[in-house]
CSV table of C-alpha atoms and ligand atoms in Angstrom, one decimal:
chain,number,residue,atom,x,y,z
A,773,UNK,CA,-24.4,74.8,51.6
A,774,UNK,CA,-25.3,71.7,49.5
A,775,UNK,CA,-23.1,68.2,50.5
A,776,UNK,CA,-22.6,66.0,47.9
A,777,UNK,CA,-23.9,62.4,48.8
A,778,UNK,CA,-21.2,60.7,50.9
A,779,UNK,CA,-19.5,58.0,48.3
A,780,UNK,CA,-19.9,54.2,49.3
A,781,UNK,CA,-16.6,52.9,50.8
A,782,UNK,CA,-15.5,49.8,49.1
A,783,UNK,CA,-12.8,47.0,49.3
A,784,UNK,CA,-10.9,45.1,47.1
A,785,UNK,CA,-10.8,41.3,48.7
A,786,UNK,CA,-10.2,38.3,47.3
A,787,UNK,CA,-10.5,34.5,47.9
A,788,UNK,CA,-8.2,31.9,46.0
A,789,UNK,CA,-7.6,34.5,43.6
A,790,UNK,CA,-11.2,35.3,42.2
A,791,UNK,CA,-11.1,38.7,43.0
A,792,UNK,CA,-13.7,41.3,44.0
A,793,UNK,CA,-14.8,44.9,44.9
A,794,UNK,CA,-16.8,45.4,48.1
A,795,UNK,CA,-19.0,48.4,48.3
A,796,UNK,CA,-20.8,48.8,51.8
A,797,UNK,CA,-24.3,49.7,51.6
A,798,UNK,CA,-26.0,48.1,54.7
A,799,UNK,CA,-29.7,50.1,54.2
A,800,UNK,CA,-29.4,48.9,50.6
A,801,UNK,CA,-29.6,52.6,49.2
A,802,UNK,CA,-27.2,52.5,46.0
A,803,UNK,CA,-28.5,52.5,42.6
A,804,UNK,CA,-25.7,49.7,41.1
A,805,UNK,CA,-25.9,49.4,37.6
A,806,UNK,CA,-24.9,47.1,35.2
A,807,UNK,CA,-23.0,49.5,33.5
A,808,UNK,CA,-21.2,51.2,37.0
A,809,UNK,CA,-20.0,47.4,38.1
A,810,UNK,CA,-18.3,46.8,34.7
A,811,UNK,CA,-17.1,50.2,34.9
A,812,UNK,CA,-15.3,49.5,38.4
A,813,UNK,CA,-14.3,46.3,37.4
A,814,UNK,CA,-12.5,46.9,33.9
A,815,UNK,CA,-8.5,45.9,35.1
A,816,UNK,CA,-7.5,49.2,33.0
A,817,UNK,CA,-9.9,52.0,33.5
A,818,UNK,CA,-11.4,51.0,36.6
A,819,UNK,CA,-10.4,49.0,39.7
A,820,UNK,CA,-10.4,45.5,38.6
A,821,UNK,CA,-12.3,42.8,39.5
A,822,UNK,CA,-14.2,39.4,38.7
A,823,UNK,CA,-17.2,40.6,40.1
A,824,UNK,CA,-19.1,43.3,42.6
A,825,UNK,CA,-20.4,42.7,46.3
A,826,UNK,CA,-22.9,44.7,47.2
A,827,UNK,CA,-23.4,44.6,51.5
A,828,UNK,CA,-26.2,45.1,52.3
A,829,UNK,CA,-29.3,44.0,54.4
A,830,UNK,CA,-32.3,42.2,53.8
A,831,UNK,CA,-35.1,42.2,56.5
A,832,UNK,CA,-32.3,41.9,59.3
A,833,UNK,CA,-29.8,39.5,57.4
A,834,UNK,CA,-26.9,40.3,55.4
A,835,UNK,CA,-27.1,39.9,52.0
A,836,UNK,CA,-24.3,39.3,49.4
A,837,UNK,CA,-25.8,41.2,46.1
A,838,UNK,CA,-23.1,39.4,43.9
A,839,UNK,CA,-22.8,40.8,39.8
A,840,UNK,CA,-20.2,39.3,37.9
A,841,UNK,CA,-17.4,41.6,35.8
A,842,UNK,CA,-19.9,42.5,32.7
A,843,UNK,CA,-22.4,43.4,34.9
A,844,UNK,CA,-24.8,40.4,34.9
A,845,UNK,CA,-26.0,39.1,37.8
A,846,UNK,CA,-25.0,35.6,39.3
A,847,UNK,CA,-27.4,33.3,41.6
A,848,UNK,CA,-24.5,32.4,43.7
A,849,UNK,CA,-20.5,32.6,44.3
A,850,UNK,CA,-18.8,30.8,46.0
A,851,UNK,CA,-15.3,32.1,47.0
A,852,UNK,CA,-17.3,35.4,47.0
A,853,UNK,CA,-19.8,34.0,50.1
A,854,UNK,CA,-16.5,33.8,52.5
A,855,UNK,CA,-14.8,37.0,51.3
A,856,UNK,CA,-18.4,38.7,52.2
A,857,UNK,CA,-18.6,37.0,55.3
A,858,UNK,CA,-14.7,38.2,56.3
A,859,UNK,CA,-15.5,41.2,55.2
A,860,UNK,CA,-18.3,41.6,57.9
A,861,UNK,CA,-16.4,40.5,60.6
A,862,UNK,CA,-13.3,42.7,59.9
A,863,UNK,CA,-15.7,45.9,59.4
A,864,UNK,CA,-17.0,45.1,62.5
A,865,UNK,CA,-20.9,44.6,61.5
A,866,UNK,CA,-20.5,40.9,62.9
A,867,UNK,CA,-19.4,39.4,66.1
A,868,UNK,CA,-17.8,36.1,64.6
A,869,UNK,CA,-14.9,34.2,66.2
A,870,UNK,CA,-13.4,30.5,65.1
A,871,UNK,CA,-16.0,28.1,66.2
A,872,UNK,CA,-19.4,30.2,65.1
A,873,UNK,CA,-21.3,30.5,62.4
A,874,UNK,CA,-23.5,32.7,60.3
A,875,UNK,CA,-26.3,32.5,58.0
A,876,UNK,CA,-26.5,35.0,54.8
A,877,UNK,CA,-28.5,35.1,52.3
A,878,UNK,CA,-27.9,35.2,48.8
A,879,UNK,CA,-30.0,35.1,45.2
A,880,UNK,CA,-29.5,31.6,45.2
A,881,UNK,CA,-31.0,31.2,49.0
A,882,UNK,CA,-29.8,31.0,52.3
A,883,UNK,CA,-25.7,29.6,53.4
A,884,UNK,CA,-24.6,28.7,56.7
A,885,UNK,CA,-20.8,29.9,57.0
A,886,UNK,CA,-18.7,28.3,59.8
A,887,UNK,CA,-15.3,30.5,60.5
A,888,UNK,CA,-12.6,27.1,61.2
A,889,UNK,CA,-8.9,27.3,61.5
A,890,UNK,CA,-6.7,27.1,58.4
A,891,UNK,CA,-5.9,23.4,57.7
A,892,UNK,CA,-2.2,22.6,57.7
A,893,UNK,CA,-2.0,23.0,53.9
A,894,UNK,CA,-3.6,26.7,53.5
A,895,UNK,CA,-1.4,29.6,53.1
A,896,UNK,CA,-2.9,31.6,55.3
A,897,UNK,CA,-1.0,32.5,58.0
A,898,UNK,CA,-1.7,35.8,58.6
A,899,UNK,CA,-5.5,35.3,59.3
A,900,UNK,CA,-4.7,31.7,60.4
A,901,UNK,CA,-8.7,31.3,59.6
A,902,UNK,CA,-11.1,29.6,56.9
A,903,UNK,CA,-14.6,29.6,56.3
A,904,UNK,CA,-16.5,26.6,55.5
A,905,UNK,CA,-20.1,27.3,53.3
A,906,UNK,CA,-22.9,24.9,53.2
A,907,UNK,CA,-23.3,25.7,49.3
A,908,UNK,CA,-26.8,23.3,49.5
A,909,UNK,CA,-27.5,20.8,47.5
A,910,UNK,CA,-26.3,20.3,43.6
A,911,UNK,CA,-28.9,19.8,41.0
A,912,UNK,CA,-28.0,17.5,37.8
A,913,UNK,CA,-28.9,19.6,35.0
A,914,UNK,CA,-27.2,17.3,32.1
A,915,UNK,CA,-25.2,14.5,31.4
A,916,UNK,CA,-24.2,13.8,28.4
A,917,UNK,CA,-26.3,16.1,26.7
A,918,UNK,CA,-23.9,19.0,25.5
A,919,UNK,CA,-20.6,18.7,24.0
A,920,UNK,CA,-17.3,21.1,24.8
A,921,UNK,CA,-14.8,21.8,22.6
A,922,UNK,CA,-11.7,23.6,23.9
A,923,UNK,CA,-8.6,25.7,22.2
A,924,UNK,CA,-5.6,24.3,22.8
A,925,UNK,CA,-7.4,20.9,23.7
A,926,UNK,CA,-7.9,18.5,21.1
A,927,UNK,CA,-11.2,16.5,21.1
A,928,UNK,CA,-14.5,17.1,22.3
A,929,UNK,CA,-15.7,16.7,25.8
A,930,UNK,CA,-19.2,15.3,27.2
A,931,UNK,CA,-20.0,17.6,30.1
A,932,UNK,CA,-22.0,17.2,33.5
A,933,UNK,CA,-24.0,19.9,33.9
A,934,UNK,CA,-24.4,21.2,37.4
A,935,UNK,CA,-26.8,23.6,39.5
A,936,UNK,CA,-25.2,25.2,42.3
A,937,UNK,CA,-28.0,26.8,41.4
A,938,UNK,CA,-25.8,28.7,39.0
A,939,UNK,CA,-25.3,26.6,35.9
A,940,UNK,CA,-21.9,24.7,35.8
A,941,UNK,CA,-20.6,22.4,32.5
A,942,UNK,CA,-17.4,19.5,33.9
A,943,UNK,CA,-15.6,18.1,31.6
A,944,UNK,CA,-12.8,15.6,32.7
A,945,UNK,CA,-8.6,16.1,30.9
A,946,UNK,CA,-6.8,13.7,30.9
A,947,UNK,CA,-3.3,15.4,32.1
A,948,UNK,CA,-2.6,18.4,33.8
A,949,UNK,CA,0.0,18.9,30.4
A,950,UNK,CA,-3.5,19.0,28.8
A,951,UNK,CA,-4.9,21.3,31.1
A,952,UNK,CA,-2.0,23.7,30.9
A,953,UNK,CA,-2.7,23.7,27.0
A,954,UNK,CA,-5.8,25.2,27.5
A,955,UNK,CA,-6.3,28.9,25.8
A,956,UNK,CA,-9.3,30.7,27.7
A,957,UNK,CA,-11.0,34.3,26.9
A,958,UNK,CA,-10.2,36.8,29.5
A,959,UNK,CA,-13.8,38.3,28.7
A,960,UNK,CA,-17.1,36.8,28.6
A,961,UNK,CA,-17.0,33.2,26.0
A,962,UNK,CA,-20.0,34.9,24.1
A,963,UNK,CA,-17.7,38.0,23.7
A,964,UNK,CA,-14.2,36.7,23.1
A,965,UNK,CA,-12.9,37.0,19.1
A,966,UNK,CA,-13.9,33.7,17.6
A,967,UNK,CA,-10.9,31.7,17.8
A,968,UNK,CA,-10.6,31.0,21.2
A,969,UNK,CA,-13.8,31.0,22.5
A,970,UNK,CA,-15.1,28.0,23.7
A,971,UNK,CA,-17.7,26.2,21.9
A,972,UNK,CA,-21.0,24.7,23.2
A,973,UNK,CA,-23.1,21.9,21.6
A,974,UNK,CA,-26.0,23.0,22.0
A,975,UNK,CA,-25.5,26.5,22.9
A,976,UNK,CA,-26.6,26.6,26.8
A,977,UNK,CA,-29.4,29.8,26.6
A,978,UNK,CA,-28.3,31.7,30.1
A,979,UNK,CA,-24.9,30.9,29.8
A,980,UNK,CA,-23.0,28.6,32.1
A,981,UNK,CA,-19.3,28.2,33.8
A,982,UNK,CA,-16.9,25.7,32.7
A,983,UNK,CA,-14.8,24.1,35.0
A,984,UNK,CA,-12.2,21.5,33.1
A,985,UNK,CA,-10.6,18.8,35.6
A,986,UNK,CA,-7.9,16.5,36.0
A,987,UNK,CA,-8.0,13.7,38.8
A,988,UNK,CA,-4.6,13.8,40.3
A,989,UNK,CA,-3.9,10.1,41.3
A,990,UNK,CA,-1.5,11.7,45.2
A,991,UNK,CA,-3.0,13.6,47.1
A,992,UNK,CA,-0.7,16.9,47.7
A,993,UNK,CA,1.5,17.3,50.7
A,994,UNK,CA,1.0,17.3,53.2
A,995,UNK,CA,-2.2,17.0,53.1
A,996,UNK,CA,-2.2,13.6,53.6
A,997,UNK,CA,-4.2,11.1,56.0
A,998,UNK,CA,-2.5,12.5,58.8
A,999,UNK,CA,-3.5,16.0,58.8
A,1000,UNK,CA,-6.5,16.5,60.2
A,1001,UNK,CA,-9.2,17.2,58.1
A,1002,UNK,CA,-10.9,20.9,57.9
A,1003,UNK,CA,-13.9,18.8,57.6
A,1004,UNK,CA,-13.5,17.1,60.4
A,1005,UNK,CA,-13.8,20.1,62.8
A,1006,UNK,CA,-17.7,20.1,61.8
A,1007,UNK,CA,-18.4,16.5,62.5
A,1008,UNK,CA,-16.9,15.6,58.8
A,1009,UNK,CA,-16.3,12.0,58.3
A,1010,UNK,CA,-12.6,10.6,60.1
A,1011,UNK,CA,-11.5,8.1,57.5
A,1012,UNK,CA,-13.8,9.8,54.4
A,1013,UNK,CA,-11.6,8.9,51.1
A,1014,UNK,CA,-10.2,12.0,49.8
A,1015,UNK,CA,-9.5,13.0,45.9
A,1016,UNK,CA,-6.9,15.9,44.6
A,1017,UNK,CA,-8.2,17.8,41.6
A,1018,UNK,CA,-6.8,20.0,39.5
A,1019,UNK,CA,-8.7,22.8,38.0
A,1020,UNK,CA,-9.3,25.6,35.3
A,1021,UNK,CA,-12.3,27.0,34.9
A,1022,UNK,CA,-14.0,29.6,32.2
A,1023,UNK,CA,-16.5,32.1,34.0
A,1024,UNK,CA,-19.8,33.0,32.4
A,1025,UNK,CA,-19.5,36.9,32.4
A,1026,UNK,CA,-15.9,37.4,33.3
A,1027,UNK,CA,-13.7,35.1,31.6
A,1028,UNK,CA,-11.0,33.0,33.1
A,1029,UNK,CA,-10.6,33.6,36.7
A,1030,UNK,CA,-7.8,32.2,39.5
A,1031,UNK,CA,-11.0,30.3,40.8
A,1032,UNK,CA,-14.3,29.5,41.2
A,1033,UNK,CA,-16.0,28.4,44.4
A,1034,UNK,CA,-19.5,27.4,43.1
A,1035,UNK,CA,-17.0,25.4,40.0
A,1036,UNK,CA,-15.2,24.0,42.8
A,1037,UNK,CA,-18.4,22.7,44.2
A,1038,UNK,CA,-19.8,20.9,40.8
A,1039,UNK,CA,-16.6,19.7,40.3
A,1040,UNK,CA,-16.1,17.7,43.3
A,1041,UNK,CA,-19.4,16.4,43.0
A,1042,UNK,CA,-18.6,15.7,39.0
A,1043,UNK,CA,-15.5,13.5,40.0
A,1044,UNK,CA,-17.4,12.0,42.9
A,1045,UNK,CA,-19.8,11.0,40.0
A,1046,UNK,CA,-16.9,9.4,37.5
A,1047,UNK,CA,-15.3,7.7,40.5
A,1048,UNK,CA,-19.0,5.9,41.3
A,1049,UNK,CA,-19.7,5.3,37.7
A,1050,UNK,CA,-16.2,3.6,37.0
A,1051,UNK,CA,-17.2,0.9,39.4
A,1052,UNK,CA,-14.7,1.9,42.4
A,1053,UNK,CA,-16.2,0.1,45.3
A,1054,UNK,CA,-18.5,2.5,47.6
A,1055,UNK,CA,-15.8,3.4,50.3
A,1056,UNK,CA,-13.1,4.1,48.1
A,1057,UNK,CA,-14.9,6.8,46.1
A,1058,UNK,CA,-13.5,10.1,46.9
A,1059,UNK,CA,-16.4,12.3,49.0
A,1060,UNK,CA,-14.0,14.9,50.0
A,1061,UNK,CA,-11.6,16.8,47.1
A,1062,UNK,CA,-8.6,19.0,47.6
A,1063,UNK,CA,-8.7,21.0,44.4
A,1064,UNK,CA,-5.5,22.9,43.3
A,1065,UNK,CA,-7.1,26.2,40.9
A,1066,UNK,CA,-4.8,28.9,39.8
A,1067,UNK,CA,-5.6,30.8,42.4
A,1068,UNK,CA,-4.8,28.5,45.6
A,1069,UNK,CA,-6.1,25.6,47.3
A,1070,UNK,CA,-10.0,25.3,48.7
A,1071,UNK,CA,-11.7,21.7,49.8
A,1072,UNK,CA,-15.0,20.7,48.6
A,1073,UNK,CA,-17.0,18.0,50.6
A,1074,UNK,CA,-19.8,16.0,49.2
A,1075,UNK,CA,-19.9,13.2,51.8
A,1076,UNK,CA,-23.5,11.8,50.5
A,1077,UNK,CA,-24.3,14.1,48.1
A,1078,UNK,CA,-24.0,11.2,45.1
A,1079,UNK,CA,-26.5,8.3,45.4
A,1080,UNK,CA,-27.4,5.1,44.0
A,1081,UNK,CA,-31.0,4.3,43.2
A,1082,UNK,CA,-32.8,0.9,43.7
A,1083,UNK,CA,-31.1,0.0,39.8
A,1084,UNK,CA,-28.5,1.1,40.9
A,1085,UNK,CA,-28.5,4.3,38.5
A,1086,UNK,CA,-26.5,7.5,39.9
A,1087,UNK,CA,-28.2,10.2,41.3
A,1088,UNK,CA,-27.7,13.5,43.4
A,1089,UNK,CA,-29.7,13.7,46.8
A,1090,UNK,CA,-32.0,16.9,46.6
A,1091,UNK,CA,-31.3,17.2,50.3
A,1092,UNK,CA,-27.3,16.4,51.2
A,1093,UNK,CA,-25.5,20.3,50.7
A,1094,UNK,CA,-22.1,20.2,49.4
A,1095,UNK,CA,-19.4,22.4,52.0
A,1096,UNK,CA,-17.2,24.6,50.6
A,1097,UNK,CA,-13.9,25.2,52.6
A,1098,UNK,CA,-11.3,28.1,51.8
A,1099,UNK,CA,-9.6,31.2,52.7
A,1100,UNK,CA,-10.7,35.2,52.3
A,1101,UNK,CA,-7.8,37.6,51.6
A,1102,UNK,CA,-8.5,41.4,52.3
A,1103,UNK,CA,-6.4,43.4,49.4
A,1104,UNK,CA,-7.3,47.2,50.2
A,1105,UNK,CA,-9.5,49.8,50.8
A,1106,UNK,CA,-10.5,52.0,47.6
A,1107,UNK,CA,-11.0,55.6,47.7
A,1108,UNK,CA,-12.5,56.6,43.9
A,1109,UNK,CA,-10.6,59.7,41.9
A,1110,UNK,CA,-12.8,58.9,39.3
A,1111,UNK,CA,-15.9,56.7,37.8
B,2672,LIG,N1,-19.7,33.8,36.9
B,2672,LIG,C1,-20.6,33.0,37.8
B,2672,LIG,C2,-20.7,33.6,39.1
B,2672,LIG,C3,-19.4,33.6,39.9
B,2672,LIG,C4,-19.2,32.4,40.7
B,2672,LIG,C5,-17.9,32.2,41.2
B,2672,LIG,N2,-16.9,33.3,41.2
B,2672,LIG,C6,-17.8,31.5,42.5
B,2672,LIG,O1,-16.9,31.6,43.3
B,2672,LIG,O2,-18.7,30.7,42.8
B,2672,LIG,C7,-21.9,32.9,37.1
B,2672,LIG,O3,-22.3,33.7,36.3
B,2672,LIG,O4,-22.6,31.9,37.5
């Protein structure tokens, strides 16, 4: 009697609200396509999702295959690194407790991911746990060389473009009012009906994310100077000035998602950038950011990732990695009727 080929098991997961489908496929076997990830992502006919995580292995180390919602494929995500990382651990292919780390690899190279405890100021109570990402290091790709305009946001915006390696556009708001008056596409910018799509000047060729910011001048309770730092648990500076951000961001090949871990990332390091370039004197400049995103709360640190050169022009270091810190939420486990 013929067997029809056992179905991949997948997951629904999610981390700060940028949500994903995760199919198991340790030997690497499955033919994805394109067309089958934004199948199981469309919200109506399919599961719903911001992107697809393939598990599987490469030469002996997990891999995170990571396509975003059209189908495309992605160098890098961010939130999606720790939800692939919880995922291991609570299927059991990883032996990982608070206080260990692991190293995966993805298209956009290798991350070290340390599991830490939920700071004070996550919601996370019923894993109590967060992972922390060395996300390498970020690679200035522009500044001042496109112009953003957005609906529902009068003016244009100079952006700093940002590798992480996947390509990044900040612009800086001025309120979070401002930011609220943002209209977004739900689907890809290049796909969205003319009127609200975001416009580009010049047009960047392989797309890119936009994160918009707003520098909030209090830092949120309580994560004030007297909780202890998540960063801190991995040797992060005691005393390092900390930033709050506030942030939407537009995802190349998806749309507006809750969040956006690599945006997170070239945001902090953006505003690090601003707060160096507006003169603030060198110990005052916010390294490590609390950033608020639809979605929830992550922490991005950059502790020497902005430089100064001998003439005192700003620069990244090609060799300090920017940390990620958030949670990983499991949502369910999916069996397919149809697709
Ligand atoms: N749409 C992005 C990839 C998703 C990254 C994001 N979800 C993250 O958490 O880093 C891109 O095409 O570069």
């Amino acid at each position: 009697m013929e067997h029809e080929p056992a179905r991949p098991r997948m997951w629904k997961a999610h981390g700060t609200g940028n949500h994903f489908i995760l199919i198991d496929d340790p030997e690497g076997a499955l033919d994805l396509t394109a067309q089958m990830v934004a199948r199981l992502c469309d919200v109506r006919t399919g599961i719903g999702a911001d992107g697809v995580i393939r598990v599987m292995q490469r030469e002996g180390v997990w891999f995170m295959d990571y396509r975003n919602a059209d189908g495309s494929i992605a160098e890098m995500c961010g939130n999606g690194v720790r939800v692939f990382v919880d995922h291991l651990r609570r299927r059991g292919f990883v032996d990982l407790q608070v206080g260990e780390s692991l190293t995966i690899d993805t298209r956009g190279g290798t991350r070290k991911v340390d599991v830490i405890s939920a700071p004070a100021f996550g919601d996370d109570a019923e894993s109590g746990v967060w992972y922390r990402v060395n996300m390498g290091p970020a690679v200035l790709s522009g500044l001042g060389d496109m112009n953003v305009q957005v609906v529902g946001v009068p003016g244009t915006f100079s952006a700093t473009r940002i590798a992480m390696p996947n390509p990044h556009a900040v612009i800086v708001l001025d309120s979070a009012e401002t930011l609220r008056g943002a209209i977004l596409p739900t689907v890809d910018n290049d796909e969205a009906p003319a009127p609200i799509r975001a416009t580009y000047t010049p047009a960047p060729e392989a797309g890119v994310n936009l994160e918009m910011i707003v520098r909030e001048a209090n830092m949120p309770e309580p994560a004030d100077a007297s909780q202890p730092s998540v960063l801190s648990q991995d040797g992060g500076e005691a005393g390092t000035a900390r930033g709050h951000l506030l942030m939407r961001v537009l995802e190349r090949g998806v749309g507006e998602t809750a969040s956006c871990g690599t945006g997170c990332c070239a945001a902090a390091v953006a505003a690090t950038m601003a707060a160096s370039a507006s003169g603030d004197e060198a110990d005052a400049v916010p390294t490590s950011w609390v950033i608020d995103i639809p979605g929830g709360r992550v922490v991005v640190d950059c502790e020497g990732v902005v430089e100064r050169d001998a003439d005192g022009h700003i620069r990244l270091s090609p060799d300090t990695p920017v940390y990620l810190s958030g949670p990983a939420t499991p949502v369910a486990e999916i069996i397919l009727s149809a697709l």
